[in-house]
């Protein structure tokens, strides 16, 4: 559960905030003190607990500060850059910035990054990064260009945006000096604009969260140790929270991560016109608390320790907050406090910033709120749990969205020897929970796990069983493509669903279309023209004497032409049926199950197979276009299988009469072709004998043979 406490004004003095607000708020060397840099000439040091300034420094008239002042935690000095290239360093005893240390650099500075325990880093507008000590040793050293002229740095995390609307992330590993470039794909809403970023780091991933112009928050996982650092890699973002803020916020929006489960968002919500500060639980997708800001803000938000900083109106405002350990009951506001006030609870984490001499008994509720805080070193008292066990424990209790994120993180890790076992156990755990909770169906997780190519039907037979119950044709198609050991009974069950599902339902599904060629010139109609004449057992009265089907074949050439150019099924159904054609089977075990399929569905499947055969016949190679289309042998085998299993039923159906006649013509034409081939075979044998005799003589000769 998260809560925002009563706000207070840090300074009643009107700060020199430009159209875009302040330059920044940064942590000082003391936890209660912060450096505030306005957009003009001044840096002010504030003490939050006393709500008053401790010092103020300004550059000369005509100069302008161009990046926020920061603290060098190693030397307890302050650093600022004015006029893009002039770097100044001073401490609390200095009064006039014009008389402090000065260094003029060779390139323009974008930001100075300073974190406790490390040397400050200088980020240049060209994208290069230098350590402060190395830079001061040679201020005029040449600075290389990392980003192109079209790109501009959009956020402090070195996310850049080109003029063409593309987004990239550059990750610099300072211990190995490796720079990796990632292309960020926006996904379906490619027209949206990223308005704010925030990031959090764990041991294996950088979680980059972005707030887009559509009001939604997306997450992109960037591996800390990439597999190929030299190669430009592509990352796809996933939806984290939907409709958090309105798309028409006047002063912009801001986003920051508070801890691993909570984020703060500054902007106008969908249902209100006034700006608000809201805290969201990303683990359980819930709004925890919000506070209206009637005087408006600059669209900027800073977070340090337990305080949120922003410009409310024209004054710098601080809003304290607290976040407890995330739980479903707390996220829904149902957390019961049955704890005896006098009892003491052992904390799960050790806070190394606790002052020495303060024992466990001294811990009060104010200190317990510091359990989950960014930029604080926390060590769990429990031994580290392997990622595989963490994943298995997650799937048993967390939400589908959180499980999907954890599965994606696990699959991005380097494969371990027990990778196959973990994937199998994970699928088994998900399926057991699906059976126990009918509303739980993590299809995205199952798709990701199937695409690892380590599963088979024998490892997880319940997977296709649940997919059949849910009529999830996308998952069934993927299983048919990936699993080599699917029983014939399950293959027929899939075929029944593929043939019976409605076209409207198919339009809403996302199936793989790589095996289907272009049907743009085809008419997608699964219903053949109804017979207008009265038929008896499939024959009209005037055809009782018809013992030769050649008469019927020559009757309606126009119908045959139309039938040969139109596909009887829609493209998505064709893609599903192609997966059936590619599946492995044994004829002995498949035939009994084919008899259970309704006759009208058998007829539809035969019409589609006949259509594929006609398309094959149009090519000299007797193949279909596409990436992975069915082969001629597969088409003919399935025609024979369906007729062998259902001929006595299909032959009695009036609407199947013309189809059977067309299939008869197909067989008759094939017999004619093979007969001609047999005749040519005799001539080729004679040629082969003559060629052998010529080779045996060892003489050169020219011979003219007339075959016809």
XYZ file of C-alpha atoms in Angstrom:
708
model
C 0.000 0.000 0.000
C 1.311 3.461 -0.919
C 0.255 6.821 0.505
C 1.066 10.481 -0.148
C 1.442 12.631 2.960
C 0.700 16.331 3.428
C 2.692 18.528 1.070
C 4.777 21.505 2.190
C 6.540 24.368 0.415
C 10.293 24.122 0.494
C 10.795 27.722 -0.597
C 8.357 30.604 -0.691
C 10.851 32.513 -2.815
C 9.786 32.498 -6.462
C 12.456 30.553 -8.335
C 13.684 31.546 -11.769
C 11.898 28.775 -13.643
C 11.849 29.036 -17.428
C 9.157 27.772 -19.803
C 10.350 24.209 -19.175
C 10.643 24.573 -15.397
C 13.733 24.055 -13.262
C 16.961 22.550 -14.521
C 16.965 19.988 -11.749
C 16.918 18.853 -8.122
C 19.862 16.724 -6.948
C 20.856 14.973 -3.724
C 23.594 16.596 -1.612
C 26.153 14.745 0.517
C 23.654 14.791 3.406
C 20.391 12.881 3.085
C 18.306 15.863 4.199
C 19.907 18.433 1.867
C 19.277 19.016 -1.848
C 20.704 21.202 -4.601
C 18.084 23.082 -6.635
C 19.190 24.621 -9.957
C 16.900 27.131 -11.608
C 16.853 27.875 -15.313
C 18.796 31.114 -14.903
C 21.957 31.776 -12.898
C 21.385 30.361 -9.388
C 22.040 27.176 -7.398
C 20.398 26.903 -3.946
C 21.129 24.326 -1.214
C 17.998 23.459 0.798
C 17.502 21.522 4.015
C 14.150 19.731 3.761
C 13.510 19.161 7.474
C 13.954 22.887 8.260
C 12.290 24.005 5.014
C 14.885 26.716 4.480
C 17.913 27.403 2.247
C 21.432 26.866 3.603
C 23.327 28.577 0.804
C 23.013 30.182 -2.607
C 25.492 30.649 -5.462
C 25.099 32.481 -8.766
C 27.134 32.941 -11.928
C 27.889 36.425 -13.338
C 25.431 38.528 -15.250
C 25.383 37.406 -18.895
C 26.262 33.815 -18.011
C 23.631 31.068 -17.775
C 23.673 27.674 -16.091
C 23.060 24.961 -18.678
C 22.900 21.738 -16.603
C 21.882 20.978 -12.994
C 24.436 21.251 -10.201
C 25.400 17.943 -8.575
C 27.409 16.824 -5.572
C 30.684 14.897 -5.797
C 30.075 12.445 -2.975
C 33.745 11.471 -2.832
C 35.060 15.013 -2.210
C 31.827 16.634 -0.887
C 32.151 19.376 -3.486
C 29.574 20.771 -5.873
C 29.851 20.787 -9.687
C 27.951 22.870 -12.221
C 28.292 23.786 -15.910
C 27.421 27.169 -17.370
C 27.433 28.308 -20.990
C 27.556 24.617 -22.059
C 31.353 24.232 -21.758
C 32.527 25.968 -18.556
C 32.746 23.638 -15.547
C 32.875 25.041 -11.974
C 33.716 23.194 -8.721
C 33.164 24.667 -5.239
C 32.242 23.796 -1.637
C 30.132 25.258 1.183
C 32.842 27.746 2.213
C 32.965 29.408 -1.212
C 30.807 32.484 -1.753
C 31.516 33.686 -5.293
C 31.379 31.205 -8.175
C 33.552 33.507 -10.269
C 36.513 32.776 -7.975
C 36.206 28.982 -7.706
C 37.893 26.292 -9.801
C 37.157 26.632 -13.501
C 37.755 24.305 -16.484
C 36.755 25.057 -20.072
C 35.893 21.886 -22.000
C 36.173 21.169 -25.725
C 32.581 19.994 -26.197
C 29.148 20.918 -24.871
C 27.961 19.102 -21.734
C 24.461 17.645 -21.495
C 24.445 16.417 -17.876
C 26.713 15.465 -14.987
C 25.816 12.142 -13.346
C 26.751 11.592 -9.710
C 25.863 8.582 -7.566
C 27.086 7.786 -4.073
C 30.156 5.584 -4.016
C 31.303 6.349 -7.569
C 33.169 9.052 -9.440
C 30.975 11.687 -11.177
C 30.506 11.145 -14.914
C 30.172 13.844 -17.554
C 27.730 13.162 -20.403
C 28.325 15.254 -23.530
C 25.670 16.242 -26.063
C 27.408 14.070 -28.674
C 26.689 11.040 -26.465
C 30.234 10.437 -25.154
C 30.869 9.900 -21.430
C 33.991 10.791 -19.424
C 34.990 10.326 -15.804
C 35.457 13.649 -13.997
C 39.095 13.014 -12.988
C 40.154 11.974 -16.493
C 38.368 15.000 -17.938
C 39.980 17.481 -15.533
C 43.421 16.037 -16.328
C 42.957 17.225 -19.927
C 39.904 19.519 -20.273
C 40.587 20.169 -23.973
C 40.770 16.492 -24.938
C 38.891 15.481 -28.067
C 35.384 14.143 -27.413
C 34.168 11.501 -29.847
C 30.685 11.551 -31.392
C 28.489 8.626 -30.348
C 25.124 9.720 -31.702
C 24.418 11.108 -35.179
C 23.584 14.718 -36.015
C 19.888 13.822 -36.301
C 19.725 12.428 -32.778
C 19.182 14.402 -29.605
C 19.426 13.131 -26.047
C 15.904 12.820 -24.715
C 16.552 11.697 -21.154
C 19.364 11.232 -18.693
C 19.380 7.488 -19.354
C 20.962 8.289 -22.733
C 17.796 7.512 -24.626
C 17.924 9.362 -27.920
C 15.312 10.202 -30.508
C 15.969 10.795 -34.192
C 14.157 13.263 -36.401
C 12.441 10.318 -38.094
C 10.650 9.314 -34.888
C 12.861 6.320 -34.043
C 14.090 5.712 -30.510
C 17.402 4.225 -29.409
C 18.964 3.389 -26.054
C 22.720 3.501 -25.476
C 24.043 1.507 -22.500
C 27.614 2.212 -21.343
C 29.439 -0.377 -19.177
C 32.203 1.608 -17.492
C 34.099 -1.325 -16.040
C 34.615 -2.738 -19.548
C 34.095 0.510 -21.556
C 31.536 -1.318 -23.729
C 28.849 0.766 -25.436
C 25.790 -1.112 -26.683
C 23.092 0.398 -28.914
C 19.494 -0.821 -28.800
C 16.630 0.061 -31.147
C 13.355 0.511 -29.269
C 10.327 -0.706 -31.215
C 7.100 1.003 -30.210
C 4.931 -1.972 -31.243
C 1.398 -1.562 -32.571
C 1.016 2.159 -31.760
C 3.965 3.348 -33.852
C 2.581 6.899 -34.080
C 2.793 7.530 -30.341
C 5.481 9.827 -28.962
C 7.457 8.982 -25.822
C 7.095 11.902 -23.403
C 8.887 10.682 -20.269
C 11.285 7.947 -19.193
C 12.320 6.310 -15.965
C 14.488 3.296 -15.257
C 15.310 0.868 -12.500
C 18.196 -1.576 -12.351
C 18.493 -5.011 -10.827
C 21.277 -7.574 -11.128
C 20.439 -8.693 -14.654
C 18.182 -6.113 -16.334
C 17.556 -2.434 -16.822
C 13.806 -1.891 -16.704
C 13.152 1.111 -18.960
C 9.616 2.452 -18.474
C 8.228 5.052 -20.864
C 5.104 7.198 -20.723
C 3.720 7.740 -24.244
C 1.417 10.316 -25.764
C -1.411 7.763 -25.766
C -1.444 7.946 -21.950
C -0.086 4.416 -21.460
C 3.073 3.247 -19.702
C 5.265 0.687 -21.461
C 8.240 -1.358 -20.244
C 11.370 -2.437 -22.106
C 13.831 -4.895 -20.530
C 17.453 -4.211 -21.437
C 19.980 -6.916 -20.459
C 22.944 -5.593 -18.484
C 25.258 -8.097 -20.153
C 24.228 -8.314 -23.838
C 25.018 -11.403 -25.900
C 26.564 -9.381 -28.747
C 27.598 -5.886 -27.543
C 28.971 -4.805 -30.924
C 25.710 -5.420 -32.766
C 22.755 -3.039 -32.889
C 20.026 -5.006 -31.108
C 16.254 -4.567 -31.229
C 13.977 -4.490 -28.186
C 10.172 -4.549 -28.109
C 8.295 -2.748 -25.364
C 5.306 -4.282 -23.588
C 2.258 -2.568 -22.135
C 2.601 -2.023 -18.385
C -0.302 0.294 -17.479
C -3.119 1.530 -19.702
C -4.731 4.995 -19.765
C -2.773 6.469 -16.859
C -2.879 10.103 -17.982
C -4.735 12.129 -20.580
C -3.117 12.690 -23.946
C -3.812 16.460 -23.881
C -1.904 17.470 -20.746
C -0.935 21.138 -21.059
C 2.401 21.192 -19.244
C 3.686 17.763 -20.103
C 3.880 14.619 -17.997
C 6.520 13.014 -15.796
C 7.228 9.481 -14.633
C 9.562 8.074 -11.967
C 10.055 4.657 -10.345
C 9.731 4.625 -6.562
C 10.640 0.981 -5.970
C 10.292 -2.353 -7.720
C 6.479 -2.301 -7.504
C 5.450 1.386 -7.459
C 5.736 4.314 -9.870
C 4.729 7.960 -9.541
C 3.042 9.749 -12.455
C 2.541 13.499 -12.832
C -0.157 14.608 -15.270
C -3.892 14.959 -15.836
C -5.844 11.696 -15.446
C -8.396 10.697 -18.049
C -11.424 11.761 -16.040
C -10.142 15.132 -14.739
C -8.787 18.371 -16.152
C -6.563 19.335 -13.207
C -3.082 17.956 -12.889
C -2.552 15.178 -10.358
C 0.269 13.268 -8.745
C -0.625 9.577 -8.630
C 1.116 6.451 -7.369
C 0.477 3.158 -9.208
C 1.202 -0.427 -8.233
C 2.632 -1.953 -11.437
C 2.634 -5.470 -10.015
C -1.135 -5.579 -9.481
C -2.147 -2.853 -12.000
C -3.892 -0.678 -9.392
C -3.980 3.030 -8.545
C -2.801 3.373 -4.932
C -3.279 7.079 -4.250
C -3.440 10.467 -5.950
C -3.305 14.157 -5.064
C -4.690 17.083 -7.054
C -2.379 20.005 -7.867
C -4.777 22.862 -8.655
C -2.066 25.496 -9.235
C -0.499 23.462 -12.031
C 3.041 22.146 -12.449
C 5.935 22.370 -14.882
C 5.591 18.698 -15.824
C 8.750 17.835 -13.847
C 9.099 15.328 -11.020
C 12.134 14.359 -8.916
C 12.383 11.569 -6.358
C 14.935 11.105 -3.563
C 14.645 9.007 -0.416
C 11.089 9.443 0.814
C 10.316 12.758 -0.884
C 8.882 13.825 -4.237
C 9.867 17.283 -5.531
C 7.960 19.406 -8.056
C 7.069 22.971 -8.974
C 3.511 23.571 -7.768
C 2.526 26.935 -9.119
C 5.698 29.010 -8.729
C 6.990 27.405 -5.528
C 9.117 24.320 -4.975
C 6.915 21.761 -3.218
C 7.822 18.548 -1.392
C 5.379 15.662 -0.950
C 6.556 12.889 1.422
C 5.270 9.410 0.679
C 5.499 5.858 1.945
C 5.354 2.501 0.178
C 4.873 -0.763 2.011
C 5.845 -4.213 0.762
C 3.581 -4.992 -2.190
C 0.825 -7.566 -1.653
C -2.478 -8.201 -3.385
C -4.469 -7.462 -0.233
C -2.662 -4.174 0.237
C -3.050 -3.205 -3.409
C -6.813 -3.734 -3.158
C -7.027 -1.847 0.140
C -7.902 -4.994 2.108
C -4.778 -5.292 4.251
C -5.814 -6.087 7.816
C -3.644 -4.799 10.641
C -4.114 -7.440 13.282
C -0.602 -6.988 14.644
C -0.274 -6.215 18.320
C 1.266 -2.721 18.619
C 3.579 -3.891 21.352
C 5.095 -6.770 19.403
C 8.234 -6.302 17.327
C 8.619 -7.725 13.828
C 12.051 -8.700 12.510
C 12.697 -6.750 9.264
C 13.274 -8.720 6.075
C 16.020 -6.351 4.906
C 19.052 -4.787 6.509
C 19.375 -1.041 5.925
C 23.084 -0.164 5.941
C 22.272 3.524 6.294
C 20.872 3.008 9.788
C 23.078 4.997 12.245
C 25.450 2.912 14.337
C 24.353 2.294 17.896
C 20.700 2.008 16.950
C 19.686 -1.529 17.805
C 16.731 -3.429 16.481
C 14.647 -2.322 19.432
C 15.116 1.291 18.394
C 13.486 0.738 15.018
C 10.202 2.577 14.787
C 7.520 2.921 12.143
C 9.344 5.856 10.570
C 12.433 3.728 9.883
C 10.440 0.732 8.697
C 9.198 2.796 5.780
C 12.717 2.733 4.341
C 12.640 -0.948 3.494
C 12.008 -0.542 -0.221
C 13.848 2.527 -1.466
C 15.863 3.098 -4.558
C 19.516 4.112 -4.145
C 19.745 2.288 -0.802
C 21.778 -0.861 -0.436
C 19.574 -3.639 0.921
C 20.685 -7.162 1.638
C 18.168 -9.908 2.255
C 18.651 -12.045 5.301
C 17.516 -15.052 3.279
C 19.990 -16.784 0.884
C 19.663 -15.834 -2.781
C 17.069 -17.916 -4.609
C 18.042 -19.119 -8.120
C 16.061 -17.497 -10.967
C 14.482 -20.838 -11.872
C 13.026 -21.298 -8.376
C 11.901 -17.674 -8.293
C 10.030 -18.251 -11.545
C 8.370 -21.424 -10.271
C 7.208 -19.669 -7.100
C 5.945 -16.681 -9.112
C 3.653 -18.688 -11.381
C 1.735 -20.143 -8.448
C 0.446 -16.882 -6.979
C 1.135 -13.745 -9.062
C -0.977 -12.088 -11.757
C -0.773 -13.045 -15.443
C 0.948 -9.755 -16.334
C 3.625 -10.179 -13.671
C 4.201 -13.809 -14.647
C 4.630 -12.756 -18.281
C 7.306 -10.240 -17.278
C 9.154 -12.799 -15.135
C 9.043 -15.412 -17.915
C 10.419 -12.883 -20.377
C 13.236 -12.038 -17.952
C 14.092 -15.713 -17.429
C 14.156 -16.476 -21.156
C 16.488 -13.526 -21.746
C 19.087 -15.040 -19.392
C 21.887 -17.269 -20.583
C 20.700 -20.872 -20.788
C 21.815 -23.145 -17.954
C 22.124 -26.962 -18.012
C 18.724 -27.303 -16.334
C 17.002 -24.969 -18.834
C 14.890 -27.740 -20.415
C 13.800 -28.998 -16.999
C 12.842 -25.526 -15.780
C 10.783 -24.851 -18.921
C 8.950 -28.154 -18.481
C 8.286 -27.493 -14.787
C 7.108 -23.966 -15.570
C 4.600 -25.155 -18.174
C 3.395 -27.888 -15.818
C 2.906 -25.346 -13.025
C 0.985 -22.985 -15.290
C -1.275 -25.777 -16.545
C -2.010 -27.014 -13.021
C -3.039 -23.504 -12.037
C -5.195 -23.263 -15.200
C -7.079 -26.372 -14.096
C -7.484 -25.080 -10.548
C -8.492 -21.547 -11.630
C -10.674 -21.579 -14.796
C -10.283 -17.801 -15.229
C -6.486 -18.067 -15.252
C -5.125 -18.556 -18.772
C -1.650 -17.028 -19.398
C -1.615 -17.577 -23.152
C 1.233 -15.093 -23.804
C 3.464 -16.980 -21.356
C 2.589 -20.313 -22.966
C 3.379 -18.931 -26.429
C 6.788 -17.710 -25.229
C 7.566 -21.101 -23.658
C 6.508 -23.065 -26.762
C 8.758 -20.879 -28.916
C 11.811 -22.044 -26.938
C 11.694 -25.252 -29.095
C 12.350 -27.494 -26.075
C 8.792 -28.723 -25.460
C 6.919 -31.664 -26.960
C 3.474 -33.191 -26.574
C 4.750 -35.981 -24.360
C 6.280 -33.456 -21.939
C 3.068 -31.445 -21.505
C 0.002 -33.296 -22.870
C -2.327 -31.054 -20.876
C -1.232 -28.010 -22.885
C -3.105 -28.936 -26.068
C -6.004 -30.324 -24.027
C -6.554 -26.926 -22.369
C -6.044 -25.125 -25.691
C -8.734 -27.359 -27.245
C -11.130 -26.536 -24.413
C -10.419 -22.802 -24.806
C -10.570 -23.163 -28.632
C -7.301 -21.231 -28.795
C -6.495 -21.809 -32.468
C -3.328 -19.683 -32.316
C -1.817 -21.878 -29.613
C -2.972 -25.066 -31.365
C -1.357 -23.945 -34.620
C 1.898 -23.211 -32.783
C 1.828 -26.653 -31.125
C 1.238 -28.371 -34.473
C 4.232 -26.515 -35.896
C 6.555 -27.193 -32.945
C 5.590 -30.594 -31.481
C 6.770 -33.681 -33.424
C 4.847 -36.292 -31.389
C 1.196 -35.223 -31.411
C -1.205 -38.224 -31.347
C -3.530 -38.647 -34.309
C -6.587 -38.235 -32.068
C -5.399 -34.777 -30.990
C -4.589 -33.844 -34.606
C -8.171 -34.723 -35.604
C -9.546 -32.750 -32.640
C -7.606 -29.721 -33.876
C -8.939 -30.288 -37.391
C -12.517 -30.312 -36.075
C -12.027 -26.927 -34.393
C -10.250 -25.430 -37.405
C -13.152 -26.432 -39.671
C -15.996 -25.515 -37.294
C -14.850 -22.154 -35.875
C -16.689 -19.176 -37.369
C -15.111 -16.603 -39.658
C -15.900 -13.789 -37.203
C -13.963 -15.557 -34.453
C -11.047 -16.162 -36.817
C -10.786 -12.464 -37.659
C -10.062 -11.712 -33.983
C -7.227 -14.253 -33.734
C -3.558 -13.774 -34.565
C -2.341 -16.848 -36.445
C 0.841 -17.349 -38.462
C 0.189 -16.715 -42.156
C 3.598 -17.702 -43.552
C 2.275 -20.868 -45.238
C -0.513 -19.022 -47.085
C 0.016 -17.293 -50.411
C -1.840 -14.170 -51.558
C -5.589 -14.677 -51.835
C -6.254 -11.111 -52.924
C -7.670 -12.268 -56.265
C -9.723 -15.044 -54.703
C -13.279 -14.957 -53.491
C -13.450 -16.106 -49.854
C -16.682 -18.025 -49.754
C -17.087 -21.283 -47.925
C -20.576 -21.967 -49.264
C -20.828 -23.420 -52.785
C -23.786 -22.463 -54.974
C -26.813 -24.404 -53.875
C -28.328 -26.850 -56.340
C -31.544 -25.445 -57.824
C -32.718 -28.713 -59.296
C -34.152 -31.674 -57.380
C -31.533 -34.356 -56.791
C -32.091 -37.957 -55.728
C -29.189 -39.625 -53.928
C -26.796 -37.200 -55.598
C -28.126 -37.656 -59.156
C -30.836 -35.882 -61.104
C -33.451 -38.003 -62.881
C -32.174 -37.202 -66.361
C -28.734 -38.490 -65.400
C -29.814 -42.005 -64.449
C -28.258 -43.401 -67.600
C -24.985 -41.531 -67.136
C -22.324 -44.168 -66.800
C -19.520 -41.930 -68.050
C -18.727 -38.789 -66.088
C -17.118 -37.137 -69.094
C -20.557 -35.808 -70.022
C -20.862 -34.129 -66.615
C -17.334 -32.735 -66.824
C -18.095 -30.929 -70.066
C -21.440 -29.482 -68.945
C -20.410 -26.389 -66.905
C -16.984 -25.106 -67.883
C -17.814 -21.690 -66.399
C -18.466 -23.175 -62.955
C -15.195 -25.082 -63.134
C -13.292 -21.907 -64.006
C -14.855 -20.026 -61.101
C -14.183 -22.895 -58.720
C -10.551 -23.166 -59.787
C -9.868 -19.480 -59.121
C -11.694 -19.054 -55.794
C -10.559 -20.346 -52.436
C -13.328 -22.010 -50.421
C -11.902 -20.840 -47.070
C -10.660 -17.521 -45.669
C -6.860 -17.061 -45.418
C -6.659 -17.556 -41.646
C -8.548 -20.869 -41.861
C -6.237 -21.860 -44.716
C -3.215 -21.204 -42.482
C -4.686 -23.454 -39.775
C -5.468 -26.248 -42.255
C -1.927 -26.007 -43.641
C -0.628 -26.735 -40.139
C -2.678 -29.942 -40.216
C -1.216 -30.895 -43.611
C 2.323 -30.460 -42.249
C 1.723 -32.554 -39.121
C 3.146 -36.063 -38.775
C 0.748 -39.017 -38.661
C 0.323 -42.746 -39.104
C -2.401 -43.696 -41.588
C -3.475 -46.699 -39.517
C -4.177 -44.590 -36.413
C -5.502 -41.524 -38.240
C -8.262 -43.115 -40.372
C -10.586 -44.131 -37.468
C -10.589 -40.580 -36.088
C -11.279 -39.001 -39.489
C -14.594 -40.874 -39.582
C -15.804 -38.811 -36.585
C -15.594 -35.493 -38.451
C -18.968 -34.204 -39.774
C -19.559 -34.746 -43.485
C -19.974 -31.026 -44.284
C -16.573 -30.304 -42.739
C -14.992 -33.156 -44.714
C -16.475 -31.673 -47.878
C -15.099 -28.231 -47.051
C -11.632 -29.663 -46.409
C -11.768 -31.612 -49.713
C -12.744 -28.441 -51.581
C -9.750 -26.638 -50.089
C -7.396 -29.501 -50.980
C -8.744 -29.549 -54.532
C -8.181 -25.797 -54.742
C -4.560 -26.285 -53.628
C -4.089 -28.990 -56.248
C -5.329 -26.687 -59.001
C -2.920 -23.989 -57.812
C -0.074 -26.499 -57.886
C -1.002 -27.430 -61.448
C -0.541 -23.843 -62.572
C 3.229 -24.090 -61.938
C 5.631 -26.189 -63.953
C 7.349 -27.139 -60.679
C 4.023 -28.287 -59.169
C 4.669 -26.223 -56.029
C 2.772 -23.499 -54.175
C 4.139 -20.007 -53.471
C 4.849 -18.936 -49.913
C 7.450 -19.502 -47.209
C 6.349 -22.948 -46.039
C 3.384 -24.094 -48.164
C 1.981 -27.639 -48.334
C 3.595 -29.952 -50.870
C 1.787 -31.799 -53.665
C 2.386 -35.138 -51.916
C 0.801 -33.851 -48.697
C -2.230 -32.574 -50.617
C -2.774 -35.875 -52.478
C -2.207 -37.978 -49.344
C -4.857 -36.074 -47.389
C -7.357 -36.277 -50.279
C -6.911 -40.046 -50.263
C -7.186 -40.223 -46.454
C -10.418 -38.233 -46.345
C -12.020 -40.240 -49.171
C -10.938 -43.568 -47.689
C -12.454 -42.662 -44.315
C -15.648 -40.932 -45.471
C -16.408 -41.924 -49.092
C -19.673 -43.717 -48.337
C -20.943 -40.616 -46.499
C -19.662 -37.991 -48.931
C -20.969 -39.811 -52.008
C -24.536 -39.514 -50.638
C -24.310 -35.723 -50.227
C -25.865 -33.778 -53.147
C -23.610 -30.757 -52.597
C -20.519 -32.975 -52.905
C -21.464 -34.347 -56.328
C -19.605 -31.818 -58.439
C -16.574 -32.038 -56.129
C -16.399 -35.805 -56.538
C -16.700 -35.459 -60.313
C -13.831 -32.955 -60.271
C -11.762 -35.344 -58.176
C -12.592 -38.115 -60.646
C -11.337 -35.891 -63.449
C -8.197 -35.216 -61.394
C -7.520 -38.939 -61.027
C -8.314 -39.602 -64.683
C -5.907 -36.871 -65.805
C -3.212 -38.278 -63.547
C -3.714 -41.754 -65.039
C -3.422 -40.264 -68.516
C -0.194 -38.465 -67.581
C 1.341 -41.598 -66.094
C 0.280 -43.607 -69.168
C 2.135 -41.183 -71.439
C 5.141 -41.300 -69.129
C 5.174 -45.081 -69.390
C 5.262 -44.797 -73.187
C 8.152 -42.337 -73.086
C 9.965 -44.600 -70.622
C 10.395 -47.267 -73.338
C 12.028 -44.739 -75.664
C 14.359 -43.538 -72.942
C 15.448 -47.096 -72.202
C 16.360 -47.573 -75.874
C 18.349 -44.334 -75.795
C 20.144 -45.523 -72.691
C 21.112 -48.800 -74.411
C 22.411 -46.929 -77.454
C 24.391 -44.596 -75.253
C 25.977 -47.528 -73.430
C 26.915 -49.215 -76.751
C 28.457 -45.965 -78.016
C 30.539 -45.619 -74.873
C 31.712 -49.245 -75.161
C 32.948 -48.725 -78.786
C 35.084 -45.800 -77.741
C 34.417 -44.122 -81.111
C 33.077 -40.624 -81.875
C 29.787 -40.535 -83.802
C 26.810 -38.293 -84.478
C 23.430 -40.015 -84.517
C 19.996 -38.569 -85.337
C 17.074 -40.348 -83.674
C 13.470 -39.737 -84.701
C 11.085 -40.664 -81.900
C 7.853 -39.602 -83.635
